[in-house]
Amino acid sequence: MKAAYAIALVGLLAFAAPAADARSLKQDSSAITDADILNFALNLECLEAQFYSCAVYGKPLSAELTGNGPAPIGCQSANFSNDDVYNIAMDVANDEITHVKYLRTALGNSSVQCPLVNIGSAFSDAANAVLNTTLSPPFSPYVNDLFFLHGAFIFEDVGVTAYKGALTSFKSKDIMTAAAGIMAVEAYHAGYVRTALIESGDVVTPYGVNVTTIVNAIAAGRDMLDGTQSNDDEGIYNAMTGDYILVPTDSNAIAFSRTPAQVLQIVYLSADGTPGGFFPNGVNGKIQ
């Protein structure tokens, strides 16, 4: 499926030079602690929680939850019309907000502020890049239920692969267990989002392409940005086999992992890891 979107994704590479596999942590990896890894996770949870809080409740996270971090760019409530989607979105929002609270409490005085996040124009930038065009009107996940699910799709799969990639780096078994639990919650979220998008796959959007085309392009875009050569990420439909894709896995049905650098390349919308996209000023903490 990704090959079918290779031409459409040429524009994505204009964000930066080819992926930087050699990109490293701010400090030598041997100096990275469990707290550093949790703070990296906290940055990602801040992004998700701000998006869901704004979409569902129409307001950003409290100053207490953000550690007095800056207000997000583009916060607005989503135009939900389907009660089922809204109720599940509320459940997801509450989970992500609780993750921020849990991580900040667990880290105590070592926790970083939530960084500045762009949950407005960054979505349209991402959509324009993966479809290699300038959409009019600009894509927004707040327009309707279906576009909200597209926005959620961008984040949830990345969260699963980020946590899986981090699990073996924890020194504390208790922290590893907690992180595995958060990863499981993210996987449940991702499963719902994928199922809902599969069910609407043939719906033609106002942009003249159906849901499957956009979702598959998002997955292919993530795959190109993270710099891997294995084409791990997948959308919701494989045109070569005619199969729907609920879970992107390897040949052993095992979910794949991403390194911090690969995660940042996706959320920065930058193949060389230059801050931007959903994190205009980058993330906070040692892992950058």
Short mmCIF file of N, CA, C and O in Angstrom, two decimals, residues 1-5 194 198 212 216 231 233-246 249:
data_model
loop_
_atom_site.label_atom_id
_atom_site.label_comp_id
_atom_site.label_asym_id
_atom_site.label_seq_id
_atom_site.Cartn_x
_atom_site.Cartn_y
_atom_site.Cartn_z
N MET A 1 0.82 -1.20 0.00
CA MET A 1 0.00 0.00 0.00
C MET A 1 0.85 1.25 0.00
O MET A 1 0.53 2.23 -0.63
N LYS A 2 1.96 1.21 0.70
CA LYS A 2 2.79 2.41 0.78
C LYS A 2 3.34 2.80 -0.58
O LYS A 2 3.49 3.97 -0.88
N ALA A 3 3.64 1.81 -1.42
CA ALA A 3 4.19 2.12 -2.73
C ALA A 3 3.20 2.95 -3.55
O ALA A 3 3.59 3.81 -4.33
N ALA A 4 1.90 2.73 -3.34
CA ALA A 4 0.89 3.46 -4.08
C ALA A 4 0.87 4.93 -3.73
O ALA A 4 0.35 5.76 -4.48
N TYR A 5 1.46 5.27 -2.58
CA TYR A 5 1.43 6.66 -2.15
C TYR A 5 2.81 7.31 -2.21
O TYR A 5 3.00 8.42 -1.73
N ARG A 194 -8.72 2.87 14.72
CA ARG A 194 -8.57 2.13 13.46
C ARG A 194 -9.89 1.46 13.05
O ARG A 194 -10.27 1.48 11.87
N ILE A 198 -11.84 2.20 9.63
CA ILE A 198 -12.10 1.10 8.68
C ILE A 198 -13.57 1.10 8.29
O ILE A 198 -13.93 0.94 7.11
N THR A 212 -9.91 5.96 3.46
CA THR A 212 -8.81 5.01 3.38
C THR A 212 -7.57 5.64 2.75
O THR A 212 -6.45 5.43 3.22
N ASN A 216 -4.17 5.89 4.92
CA ASN A 216 -3.00 5.16 4.43
C ASN A 216 -1.85 6.12 4.12
O ASN A 216 -0.67 5.79 4.34
N ASN A 231 9.45 -0.36 6.42
CA ASN A 231 8.04 -0.13 6.11
C ASN A 231 7.12 -0.79 7.14
O ASN A 231 6.21 -1.54 6.80
N ASP A 233 5.07 0.78 9.47
CA ASP A 233 3.78 1.43 9.67
C ASP A 233 2.83 1.05 8.53
O ASP A 233 3.24 0.90 7.38
N GLU A 234 1.57 0.92 8.88
CA GLU A 234 0.57 0.56 7.88
C GLU A 234 -0.71 1.35 8.13
O GLU A 234 -1.03 1.71 9.26
N GLY A 235 -1.45 1.58 7.06
CA GLY A 235 -2.73 2.23 7.18
C GLY A 235 -3.81 1.25 7.59
O GLY A 235 -3.58 0.36 8.40
N ILE A 236 -4.99 1.38 6.98
CA ILE A 236 -6.11 0.52 7.39
C ILE A 236 -6.54 -0.46 6.30
O ILE A 236 -7.43 -1.26 6.51
N TYR A 237 -5.88 -0.40 5.12
CA TYR A 237 -6.26 -1.30 4.04
C TYR A 237 -5.07 -1.59 3.16
O TYR A 237 -4.31 -0.69 2.79
N ASN A 238 -4.89 -2.87 2.84
CA ASN A 238 -3.82 -3.31 1.95
C ASN A 238 -4.43 -3.66 0.61
O ASN A 238 -5.10 -4.69 0.47
N ALA A 239 -4.22 -2.80 -0.39
CA ALA A 239 -4.84 -3.00 -1.70
C ALA A 239 -4.30 -4.24 -2.40
O ALA A 239 -5.00 -4.83 -3.23
N MET A 240 -3.07 -4.65 -2.08
CA MET A 240 -2.48 -5.81 -2.75
C MET A 240 -3.13 -7.10 -2.30
O MET A 240 -3.31 -8.03 -3.10
N THR A 241 -3.50 -7.19 -1.03
CA THR A 241 -4.12 -8.42 -0.50
C THR A 241 -5.62 -8.30 -0.33
O THR A 241 -6.31 -9.31 -0.18
N GLY A 242 -6.12 -7.07 -0.35
CA GLY A 242 -7.54 -6.86 -0.14
C GLY A 242 -7.95 -6.99 1.32
O GLY A 242 -9.13 -7.16 1.63
N ASP A 243 -6.97 -6.89 2.23
CA ASP A 243 -7.24 -7.08 3.65
C ASP A 243 -7.27 -5.74 4.39
O ASP A 243 -6.49 -4.84 4.10
N TYR A 244 -8.16 -5.67 5.37
CA TYR A 244 -8.14 -4.54 6.30
C TYR A 244 -7.03 -4.76 7.32
O TYR A 244 -6.65 -5.90 7.60
N ILE A 245 -6.51 -3.67 7.86
CA ILE A 245 -5.39 -3.76 8.80
C ILE A 245 -5.81 -3.14 10.12
O ILE A 245 -5.92 -1.92 10.24
N LEU A 246 -6.07 -3.99 11.11
CA LEU A 246 -6.42 -3.48 12.44
C LEU A 246 -5.18 -3.13 13.23
O LEU A 246 -5.15 -2.13 13.95
N THR A 249 1.80 -4.97 12.36
CA THR A 249 2.70 -5.87 13.06
C THR A 249 3.73 -6.45 12.10
O THR A 249 3.62 -6.30 10.88
#
